[in-house]
C-alpha cells in the first residue's frame, strides 16, 4: 500500500536523492520542503546499494499569489500507471486547497510533455508573465524549458 503526504524535514535527504537521480536541480529543496508531497510505500526498505526503495514519487511546488509551479515531479522508475494517476490527483487536490488558479510546469523532456498533456496541461506559446517571479524558473530559464499550465 502507498500513502501520499506532505514532506517533513526528515525527508529532505530522501527527496534530494530521488530528484538528483532524475537529473533535476536539488537547489531549494531544503528551504521549500514544506511545499513537497511524497508518495511512499508504507514499509521503509533499502536496496542492497542503500537506495531508499520506499519513496515512489516526489512533487515540489512554489507558490506566487494564485499561481503555482511544479518545481519537481519525479516518479520512481518502477512506479506503475496507477501511481502516476494517484500522485497527479494529489497534485490537483493540493493545488485547489491552496486556491490556485493556474499550475505551471517547466520540462526539457518530450515524454513529460506528452504525459502532462494527457493529464490536462496545455502548452504555453510564450513565457507567461506569471512565471517570471518563480525562483525555480529563474534558475532553469537558460535551459529553454517547455512551459505548460493547468487552469483550475
Short mmCIF file of C-alpha atoms in Angstrom, two decimals, residues 5-140:
data_model
loop_
_atom_site.label_atom_id
_atom_site.label_comp_id
_atom_site.label_asym_id
_atom_site.label_seq_id
_atom_site.Cartn_x
_atom_site.Cartn_y
_atom_site.Cartn_z
CA UNK A 5 1.64 13.02 2.48
CA UNK A 6 3.28 16.40 2.93
CA UNK A 7 7.02 16.11 3.25
CA UNK A 8 8.79 16.80 6.54
CA UNK A 9 12.31 18.00 7.25
CA UNK A 10 13.28 14.37 7.96
CA UNK A 11 12.53 13.63 4.28
CA UNK A 12 14.98 16.15 2.76
CA UNK A 13 17.80 13.68 2.07
CA UNK A 14 15.42 11.15 0.51
CA UNK A 15 13.84 13.84 -1.68
CA UNK A 16 17.21 15.22 -2.79
CA UNK A 17 18.39 11.71 -3.64
CA UNK A 18 15.39 10.89 -5.87
CA UNK A 19 15.36 14.32 -7.51
CA UNK A 20 19.12 14.21 -8.09
CA UNK A 21 18.91 10.72 -9.61
CA UNK A 22 16.38 12.11 -12.09
CA UNK A 23 18.93 14.73 -13.17
CA UNK A 24 16.96 17.66 -11.76
CA UNK A 25 18.21 20.51 -9.62
CA UNK A 26 18.10 19.94 -5.89
CA UNK A 27 18.78 23.59 -5.04
CA UNK A 28 15.98 25.00 -2.89
CA UNK A 29 14.51 21.70 -1.71
CA UNK A 30 15.60 22.21 1.89
CA UNK A 31 14.10 25.72 2.03
CA UNK A 32 10.84 24.60 0.38
CA UNK A 33 10.35 21.13 1.89
CA UNK A 34 7.02 22.25 3.37
CA UNK A 35 5.73 22.57 -0.20
CA UNK A 36 6.56 18.99 -1.22
CA UNK A 37 4.31 15.97 -1.42
CA UNK A 38 5.75 12.49 -1.31
CA UNK A 39 4.28 9.13 -2.20
CA UNK A 40 5.82 6.21 -0.39
CA UNK A 41 5.27 2.58 0.35
CA UNK A 42 4.18 2.04 3.92
CA UNK A 43 7.27 -0.03 4.72
CA UNK A 44 10.73 1.52 4.65
CA UNK A 45 13.15 -0.67 2.80
CA UNK A 46 16.64 -0.08 1.48
CA UNK A 47 18.04 -1.83 -1.55
CA UNK A 48 21.40 -3.55 -1.40
CA UNK A 49 23.08 -0.38 -2.68
CA UNK A 50 21.47 1.76 0.06
CA UNK A 51 18.83 3.46 -2.09
CA UNK A 52 15.51 4.14 -0.42
CA UNK A 53 13.03 1.86 -2.17
CA UNK A 54 10.02 3.15 -0.23
CA UNK A 55 9.93 6.54 -1.97
CA UNK A 56 7.67 6.24 -5.03
CA UNK A 57 7.22 9.88 -6.09
CA UNK A 58 8.14 13.43 -5.12
CA UNK A 59 6.33 16.59 -6.14
CA UNK A 60 7.57 20.05 -5.19
CA UNK A 61 5.68 23.32 -5.52
CA UNK A 62 6.40 27.03 -5.49
CA UNK A 63 3.58 29.49 -4.92
CA UNK A 64 3.16 33.08 -6.10
CA UNK A 65 -0.24 34.56 -5.25
CA UNK A 66 -2.81 32.36 -7.03
CA UNK A 67 -0.28 30.63 -9.26
CA UNK A 68 1.81 27.57 -8.60
CA UNK A 69 4.82 25.97 -10.24
CA UNK A 70 5.63 22.28 -10.17
CA UNK A 71 9.33 22.65 -9.43
CA UNK A 72 9.86 18.89 -9.19
CA UNK A 73 7.77 15.97 -10.37
CA UNK A 74 9.75 12.78 -10.06
CA UNK A 75 8.38 9.28 -10.13
CA UNK A 76 10.43 6.21 -9.27
CA UNK A 77 11.17 4.28 -12.48
CA UNK A 78 9.48 1.20 -11.01
CA UNK A 79 6.15 3.01 -10.47
CA UNK A 80 3.06 1.88 -12.29
CA UNK A 81 0.42 3.91 -14.13
CA UNK A 82 -1.92 3.88 -11.14
CA UNK A 83 0.76 5.54 -9.00
CA UNK A 84 1.14 8.30 -11.59
CA UNK A 85 -2.60 8.95 -11.58
CA UNK A 86 -2.75 8.89 -7.77
CA UNK A 87 0.06 11.40 -7.32
CA UNK A 88 -1.41 13.61 -10.04
CA UNK A 89 -4.79 13.57 -8.29
CA UNK A 90 -2.99 14.63 -5.09
CA UNK A 91 -1.27 17.44 -7.02
CA UNK A 92 -4.62 18.75 -8.27
CA UNK A 93 -6.22 18.45 -4.81
CA UNK A 94 -3.26 20.19 -3.13
CA UNK A 95 -3.39 22.97 -5.74
CA UNK A 96 -7.10 23.51 -5.17
CA UNK A 97 -6.56 23.50 -1.40
CA UNK A 98 -4.05 26.33 -1.92
CA UNK A 99 -6.61 28.27 -4.06
CA UNK A 100 -4.51 28.20 -7.23
CA UNK A 101 -5.91 29.49 -10.50
CA UNK A 102 -3.04 28.12 -12.61
CA UNK A 103 -0.40 25.49 -12.09
CA UNK A 104 2.69 25.77 -14.29
CA UNK A 105 5.50 23.36 -15.03
CA UNK A 106 8.75 23.50 -16.98
CA UNK A 107 10.32 20.48 -18.62
CA UNK A 108 13.06 19.59 -21.09
CA UNK A 109 11.74 16.08 -21.71
CA UNK A 110 9.35 15.30 -24.55
CA UNK A 111 7.98 12.28 -22.66
CA UNK A 112 6.95 14.61 -19.86
CA UNK A 113 5.20 16.93 -22.32
CA UNK A 114 3.13 14.02 -23.62
CA UNK A 115 2.28 12.78 -20.12
CA UNK A 116 1.21 16.18 -18.80
CA UNK A 117 -0.75 16.92 -21.96
CA UNK A 118 -2.73 13.70 -21.38
CA UNK A 119 -3.30 14.83 -17.78
CA UNK A 120 -4.91 18.10 -18.91
CA UNK A 121 -1.98 20.53 -19.11
CA UNK A 122 -1.67 22.88 -22.09
CA UNK A 123 1.43 24.16 -23.85
CA UNK A 124 2.24 27.85 -23.36
CA UNK A 125 3.02 29.59 -26.64
CA UNK A 126 5.35 32.01 -24.88
CA UNK A 127 6.61 32.50 -21.36
CA UNK A 128 3.66 33.64 -19.24
CA UNK A 129 4.39 36.77 -17.24
CA UNK A 130 3.35 34.88 -14.08
CA UNK A 131 6.39 32.60 -14.50
CA UNK A 132 8.96 35.35 -14.13
CA UNK A 133 8.67 35.59 -10.33
CA UNK A 134 9.25 31.91 -9.61
CA UNK A 135 12.74 31.25 -8.26
CA UNK A 136 12.90 27.80 -9.84
CA UNK A 137 12.02 29.22 -13.27
CA UNK A 138 14.75 31.85 -12.89
CA UNK A 139 17.23 29.04 -12.14
CA UNK A 140 16.34 26.94 -15.20
#
